[in-house]
Short mmCIF file of C-alpha atoms in Angstrom, two decimals:
data_model
loop_
_atom_site.label_atom_id
_atom_site.label_comp_id
_atom_site.label_asym_id
_atom_site.label_seq_id
_atom_site.Cartn_x
_atom_site.Cartn_y
_atom_site.Cartn_z
CA MET A 1 -1.69 -25.20 -12.83
CA ALA A 2 -0.36 -28.35 -14.44
CA THR A 3 2.64 -28.03 -16.74
CA ASP A 4 0.68 -28.90 -19.88
CA ASP A 5 -1.75 -26.07 -19.09
CA ALA A 6 1.00 -23.46 -18.87
CA ALA A 7 0.40 -22.03 -22.35
CA GLU A 8 -3.39 -21.71 -21.98
CA THR A 9 -4.85 -18.22 -22.24
CA LEU A 10 -7.83 -16.74 -20.42
CA ALA A 11 -9.86 -17.04 -23.62
CA GLN A 12 -9.00 -20.73 -24.00
CA VAL A 13 -9.75 -21.65 -20.40
CA GLY A 14 -12.86 -19.49 -20.01
CA GLU A 15 -14.01 -17.16 -17.24
CA PHE A 16 -15.65 -19.66 -14.90
CA ALA A 17 -12.97 -22.31 -15.29
CA VAL A 18 -10.32 -19.73 -14.43
CA ILE A 19 -12.33 -18.64 -11.40
CA ARG A 20 -12.64 -22.25 -10.22
CA ARG A 21 -8.85 -22.58 -10.41
CA LEU A 22 -8.37 -19.27 -8.59
CA VAL A 23 -10.48 -20.30 -5.60
CA ALA A 24 -9.64 -24.01 -5.42
CA ASP A 25 -8.16 -25.14 -2.09
CA ARG A 26 -8.14 -21.65 -0.59
CA ARG A 27 -8.77 -21.57 3.15
CA GLN A 28 -10.79 -18.59 4.32
CA PRO A 29 -10.23 -16.93 7.71
CA ASP A 30 -12.99 -16.90 10.32
CA ALA A 31 -13.99 -13.39 9.23
CA VAL A 32 -15.24 -14.76 5.88
CA ALA A 33 -18.38 -16.75 6.62
CA LEU A 34 -19.09 -17.43 2.94
CA GLY A 35 -16.48 -17.06 0.23
CA PRO A 36 -16.58 -17.32 -3.57
CA GLY A 37 -19.20 -19.51 -5.22
CA ASP A 38 -22.44 -17.59 -4.77
CA ASP A 39 -23.72 -14.23 -5.98
CA ALA A 40 -22.09 -12.47 -3.03
CA ALA A 41 -19.81 -13.24 -0.12
CA VAL A 42 -20.64 -12.95 3.58
CA VAL A 43 -18.09 -11.30 5.83
CA VAL A 44 -18.40 -11.23 9.61
CA ALA A 45 -18.28 -7.80 11.29
CA PRO A 46 -18.01 -8.44 15.05
CA ASP A 47 -17.69 -4.72 15.80
CA GLY A 48 -20.99 -3.96 14.07
CA ARG A 49 -19.23 -1.45 11.81
CA THR A 50 -17.20 -2.19 8.68
CA VAL A 51 -14.22 -0.15 7.51
CA VAL A 52 -14.20 -0.04 3.70
CA SER A 53 -11.59 1.23 1.25
CA THR A 54 -11.12 0.76 -2.46
CA ASP A 55 -8.28 1.41 -4.88
CA MET A 56 -7.31 0.63 -8.47
CA LEU A 57 -4.07 -0.34 -10.17
CA VAL A 58 -3.64 0.09 -13.93
CA ALA A 59 -0.79 -1.51 -15.89
CA GLU A 60 1.91 0.94 -17.00
CA ARG A 61 0.53 3.54 -14.59
CA HIS A 62 0.82 1.79 -11.21
CA PHE A 63 2.92 -1.25 -12.11
CA ARG A 64 4.92 -2.69 -14.99
CA LEU A 65 4.99 -6.37 -15.81
CA ASP A 66 8.54 -6.06 -17.15
CA TRP A 67 9.59 -4.99 -13.64
CA SER A 68 7.16 -6.97 -11.49
CA THR A 69 6.08 -10.58 -11.58
CA PRO A 70 2.31 -11.18 -11.43
CA HIS A 71 2.89 -12.49 -7.90
CA ASP A 72 4.49 -9.15 -6.95
CA VAL A 73 1.56 -7.24 -8.44
CA GLY A 74 -0.84 -9.36 -6.40
CA ARG A 75 1.02 -8.61 -3.19
CA LYS A 76 1.21 -4.90 -3.95
CA SER A 77 -2.48 -4.62 -4.76
CA ILE A 78 -3.42 -6.06 -1.38
CA ALA A 79 -0.75 -4.21 0.61
CA GLN A 80 -1.72 -0.74 -0.52
CA ASN A 81 -5.36 -1.34 0.35
CA ALA A 82 -4.59 -2.98 3.69
CA ALA A 83 -2.54 0.08 4.64
CA ASP A 84 -5.66 2.25 4.29
CA ILE A 85 -7.50 0.00 6.73
CA GLU A 86 -4.53 0.11 9.13
CA ALA A 87 -4.54 3.92 8.94
CA MET A 88 -8.03 3.96 10.44
CA GLY A 89 -6.87 1.92 13.44
CA ALA A 90 -8.58 -1.21 12.15
CA ARG A 91 -7.53 -4.67 10.99
CA ALA A 92 -8.14 -5.90 7.47
CA THR A 93 -10.45 -8.92 7.36
CA ALA A 94 -11.27 -9.53 3.70
CA PHE A 95 -10.64 -8.30 0.17
CA VAL A 96 -12.87 -8.33 -2.92
CA ILE A 97 -11.03 -8.18 -6.25
CA ALA A 98 -12.14 -7.17 -9.74
CA PHE A 99 -9.58 -7.99 -12.43
CA GLY A 100 -9.53 -7.13 -16.12
CA ALA A 101 -7.01 -8.43 -18.66
CA PRO A 102 -6.71 -9.13 -22.40
CA PRO A 103 -8.12 -12.51 -23.51
CA GLU A 104 -4.66 -13.63 -24.66
CA THR A 105 -3.24 -13.28 -21.12
CA PRO A 106 -1.69 -16.60 -20.01
CA ALA A 107 -3.93 -18.15 -17.38
CA GLU A 108 -0.88 -19.09 -15.31
CA GLN A 109 -0.12 -15.37 -14.85
CA VAL A 110 -3.56 -14.82 -13.34
CA LEU A 111 -3.04 -17.73 -10.97
CA ALA A 112 0.31 -16.25 -9.92
CA LEU A 113 -1.41 -12.88 -9.37
CA ALA A 114 -3.98 -14.58 -7.13
CA ASP A 115 -1.25 -16.43 -5.23
CA GLY A 116 0.42 -13.09 -4.47
CA MET A 117 -2.87 -11.63 -3.27
CA TRP A 118 -3.51 -14.58 -1.02
CA GLN A 119 0.00 -14.55 0.40
CA GLU A 120 -0.29 -10.90 1.38
CA ALA A 121 -3.82 -11.27 2.73
CA GLU A 122 -2.91 -14.30 4.82
CA SER A 123 0.10 -12.47 6.28
CA MET A 124 -2.35 -10.25 8.18
CA GLY A 125 -4.96 -12.94 8.90
CA ALA A 126 -7.35 -11.86 6.13
CA GLY A 127 -8.74 -13.58 3.04
CA VAL A 128 -9.97 -12.94 -0.49
CA ALA A 129 -13.74 -13.22 -0.25
CA GLY A 130 -14.68 -12.88 -3.92
CA GLY A 131 -14.49 -10.75 -7.03
CA ASP A 132 -14.93 -10.58 -10.78
CA LEU A 133 -12.94 -11.38 -13.92
CA VAL A 134 -13.49 -9.46 -17.18
CA SER A 135 -11.87 -8.83 -20.55
CA ALA A 136 -9.98 -5.53 -20.78
CA PRO A 137 -7.39 -4.01 -23.12
CA GLN A 138 -4.77 -4.02 -20.34
CA TRP A 139 -4.39 -5.28 -16.80
CA VAL A 140 -6.67 -3.39 -14.38
CA ILE A 141 -7.05 -4.44 -10.75
CA SER A 142 -9.69 -3.00 -8.44
CA VAL A 143 -9.47 -3.99 -4.79
CA THR A 144 -12.06 -3.36 -2.09
CA ALA A 145 -10.71 -3.90 1.42
CA LEU A 146 -12.93 -4.60 4.42
CA GLY A 147 -11.80 -4.14 8.00
CA ASP A 148 -12.97 -4.35 11.59
CA LEU A 149 -12.39 -1.81 14.37
CA ASP A 150 -12.68 -4.34 17.22
CA GLY A 151 -14.54 -1.78 19.33
CA ARG A 152 -12.16 1.12 18.69
CA GLU A 153 -13.16 4.50 17.38
CA PRO A 154 -11.72 5.14 13.90
CA VAL A 155 -8.63 7.33 13.82
CA ARG A 156 -9.37 10.10 11.36
CA ARG A 157 -7.18 12.73 9.72
CA SER A 158 -8.96 15.55 11.49
CA GLY A 159 -7.91 15.02 15.12
CA ALA A 160 -4.37 16.46 15.27
CA ARG A 161 -3.92 19.27 17.77
CA PRO A 162 -1.12 21.79 18.40
CA GLY A 163 1.48 20.27 20.69
CA ASP A 164 0.95 16.70 19.43
CA VAL A 165 3.96 14.58 18.49
CA VAL A 166 4.17 13.44 14.83
CA ALA A 167 5.47 9.86 14.53
CA ILE A 168 6.02 7.21 11.88
CA ALA A 169 5.87 3.41 11.77
CA GLY A 170 7.70 1.90 8.80
CA GLU A 171 10.16 3.39 6.34
CA VAL A 172 9.94 6.00 3.60
CA GLY A 173 11.80 6.63 0.36
CA ARG A 174 12.43 2.98 -0.47
CA SER A 175 9.78 2.54 -3.14
CA ALA A 176 10.66 5.80 -4.89
CA ALA A 177 14.34 4.82 -4.87
CA GLY A 178 13.51 1.40 -6.25
CA CYS A 179 11.42 2.94 -9.02
CA GLU A 180 14.34 5.08 -10.17
CA LEU A 181 16.69 2.11 -10.06
CA TRP A 182 14.31 0.12 -12.26
CA ARG A 183 13.83 3.10 -14.57
CA ASN A 184 17.59 3.52 -15.01
CA GLY A 185 18.28 -0.20 -15.46
CA ILE A 186 20.52 -0.38 -12.38
CA GLU A 187 20.51 -3.91 -11.01
CA ARG A 188 22.32 -3.15 -7.77
CA PHE A 189 20.46 -2.30 -4.55
CA SER A 190 18.18 -5.31 -4.92
CA GLU A 191 16.33 -4.65 -1.66
CA LEU A 192 15.28 -1.18 -2.80
CA ARG A 193 14.19 -2.53 -6.17
CA ARG A 194 12.21 -5.17 -4.31
CA ARG A 195 10.52 -2.62 -2.09
CA HIS A 196 9.11 -0.86 -5.13
CA VAL A 197 7.40 -3.93 -6.54
CA ALA A 198 6.29 -5.34 -3.15
CA PRO A 199 5.93 -2.75 -0.37
CA ARG A 200 5.95 -3.74 3.31
CA PRO A 201 3.34 -1.85 5.36
CA PRO A 202 3.78 -2.14 9.15
CA TYR A 203 0.80 -4.41 9.71
CA GLY A 204 -0.66 -4.20 13.21
CA GLN A 205 0.82 -0.79 13.99
CA GLY A 206 -2.40 1.00 13.11
CA ARG A 207 -4.20 -0.76 15.95
CA ILE A 208 -1.28 -0.14 18.30
CA ALA A 209 -1.44 3.55 17.45
CA ALA A 210 -5.19 3.66 18.02
CA ASP A 211 -4.87 1.89 21.37
CA SER A 212 -2.14 4.39 22.32
CA GLY A 213 -4.38 7.37 21.69
CA ALA A 214 -3.41 8.46 18.18
CA THR A 215 -5.25 11.69 17.41
CA ALA A 216 -4.86 11.48 13.60
CA MET A 217 -3.35 8.98 11.18
CA THR A 218 -2.80 8.21 7.50
CA ASP A 219 -0.59 5.99 5.38
CA VAL A 220 2.19 7.26 3.13
CA SER A 221 0.85 6.37 -0.31
CA ASP A 222 1.39 9.61 -2.25
CA GLY A 223 4.40 11.02 -0.37
CA LEU A 224 5.18 11.95 3.22
CA LEU A 225 4.63 15.68 2.76
CA ALA A 226 1.53 15.21 0.62
CA ASP A 227 -0.10 12.78 3.05
CA LEU A 228 0.78 14.81 6.13
CA GLY A 229 -0.69 17.73 4.22
CA HIS A 230 -4.04 15.92 4.29
CA ILE A 231 -3.82 15.69 8.10
CA ALA A 232 -2.81 19.36 8.35
CA GLU A 233 -5.71 20.44 6.14
CA ALA A 234 -8.32 18.24 7.85
CA SER A 235 -7.15 19.25 11.33
CA GLY A 236 -6.49 22.93 10.58
CA VAL A 237 -2.96 22.73 11.96
CA GLY A 238 0.62 23.09 10.87
CA ILE A 239 3.15 20.26 10.96
CA ASP A 240 6.90 20.71 11.30
CA LEU A 241 9.15 17.74 10.54
CA ALA A 242 12.68 17.37 11.89
CA ALA A 243 15.03 16.36 9.08
CA GLY A 244 17.38 14.78 11.60
CA ALA A 245 14.74 12.16 12.40
CA PHE A 246 15.27 10.71 8.91
CA SER A 247 19.04 10.27 9.04
CA ALA A 248 18.76 6.47 8.89
CA ASP A 249 16.51 6.70 5.82
CA ARG A 250 18.93 9.12 4.15
CA ASP A 251 21.87 6.82 4.84
CA ALA A 252 19.98 3.79 3.50
CA LEU A 253 19.23 5.63 0.25
CA ALA A 254 22.52 7.47 -0.26
CA GLY A 255 24.20 4.87 -2.48
CA ALA A 256 21.20 4.52 -4.78
CA ALA A 257 20.79 8.29 -4.97
CA GLU A 258 24.40 8.67 -6.04
CA ALA A 259 23.97 5.92 -8.65
CA VAL A 260 21.06 7.69 -10.36
CA GLY A 261 22.09 11.27 -9.61
CA ALA A 262 19.15 11.98 -7.31
CA ASP A 263 18.60 13.73 -3.98
CA PRO A 264 17.61 11.16 -1.32
CA TRP A 265 15.50 13.81 0.40
CA ALA A 266 13.24 13.94 -2.64
CA TRP A 267 12.50 10.24 -2.12
CA ILE A 268 12.07 10.56 1.66
CA LEU A 269 9.78 13.59 1.61
CA GLY A 270 8.02 13.23 -1.74
CA GLY A 271 8.24 9.55 -2.62
CA GLY A 272 5.15 7.42 -2.09
CA GLU A 273 4.06 3.78 -2.12
CA ASP A 274 6.01 2.68 0.95
CA HIS A 275 2.74 2.62 2.91
CA ALA A 276 4.37 3.52 6.18
CA LEU A 277 1.93 4.93 8.74
CA VAL A 278 2.19 8.47 10.11
CA ALA A 279 0.20 9.59 13.12
CA THR A 280 -0.06 12.28 15.75
CA PHE A 281 -0.08 11.59 19.49
CA ALA A 282 -0.84 13.80 22.48
CA THR A 283 1.87 11.94 24.41
CA ALA A 284 4.98 9.95 23.49
CA PRO A 285 4.40 7.49 20.60
CA PRO A 286 4.21 3.75 21.39
CA PRO A 287 6.95 1.18 20.70
CA GLY A 288 7.37 0.62 16.97
CA TRP A 289 6.84 4.31 16.28
CA LYS A 290 9.48 7.03 15.88
CA ALA A 291 8.91 10.72 16.61
CA ILE A 292 9.61 12.83 13.50
CA GLY A 293 8.08 16.22 14.26
CA ARG A 294 5.46 18.27 16.02
CA VAL A 295 2.05 19.77 15.38
CA LEU A 296 1.80 23.57 15.28
CA ASP A 297 -1.01 26.09 15.38
CA GLY A 298 -2.62 26.73 12.01
CA PRO A 299 -2.70 27.67 9.19
CA ALA A 300 -2.52 24.27 7.54
CA ARG A 301 0.97 23.64 6.19
CA VAL A 302 3.81 21.14 6.38
CA LEU A 303 7.33 22.40 7.08
CA VAL A 304 10.74 20.76 7.32
CA ASP A 305 12.97 22.29 9.99
CA ASP A 306 10.66 25.35 10.12
CA ALA A 307 10.91 25.95 6.35
CA VAL A 308 8.77 25.15 3.32
CA TRP A 309 10.18 22.24 1.30
CA GLN A 310 10.82 23.40 -2.25
CA GLY A 311 10.68 19.98 -3.92
CA ASN A 312 7.80 17.86 -5.15
CA PRO A 313 5.59 16.91 -2.15
CA GLY A 314 4.24 13.73 -3.73
CA TRP A 315 2.26 11.83 -6.35
CA GLN A 316 -0.54 13.40 -8.39
CA SER A 317 -3.01 10.94 -9.93
CA PHE A 318 -3.69 13.20 -12.90
CA GLY A 319 -0.30 14.86 -13.05
#
């Protein structure tokens, strides 16, 4: 946006003019045969099946604009949806965005939000195929992610079997630590603060896991214990994590935990929004994955070193 347009609001610019600015000069990937400009987009699905996931972010509930820039919020909104596609063993191809904001919202903030979305989408070879823009009392972002399996079978939560290895790709505890640092006004540990506003899912590792025979998989959005609990429940198995497998995570979080008076294990086991991937394998996990536990006979439960964790297992949407 030109400098003299910087103070314009959504109401002043108008819906369709804002949309034109949002889509101008954007280059779509091959998976998007027809992007914004018509009543609907056309997305190519070479596999013949489309993986679909949707999620919402609401201001003050899922992000804060006094912590995050609009660009950060854009990246986060795409990342958390892409992680769901990865967790099925697929690759994200396109995103459709619905965005609501007050009419007095500066139009430049919406352009920065879109830039963040595009940056994150392009980092995995995907695009933003279309969406909607409406007036709302606060920022609300709804993202629908589309993905392609490239001939693979989807990796579901229900395939874990006793004797499988539990493994992780990515890191846990960083976003939860960053959230507490922001909440307490501590400006040190900038990387952890950054990881809260812009998570880094391990893009591509979902497909590697699927090709390596993953029997079940999910992403860590609500908390490691909570999300592994979904696998345990769907598969009818127990899961036992080895605390020693997380020593590097504990060490990385120790300074921040001391600064805010927290237990780093609470962040590692119950903190969400890192969007690491966790999966089960009948054999050794592939490169890029670290073994963290084992699958047991039922009943469905998640243990840590053979014991029930007494802390909070993760996020509750209506808690």
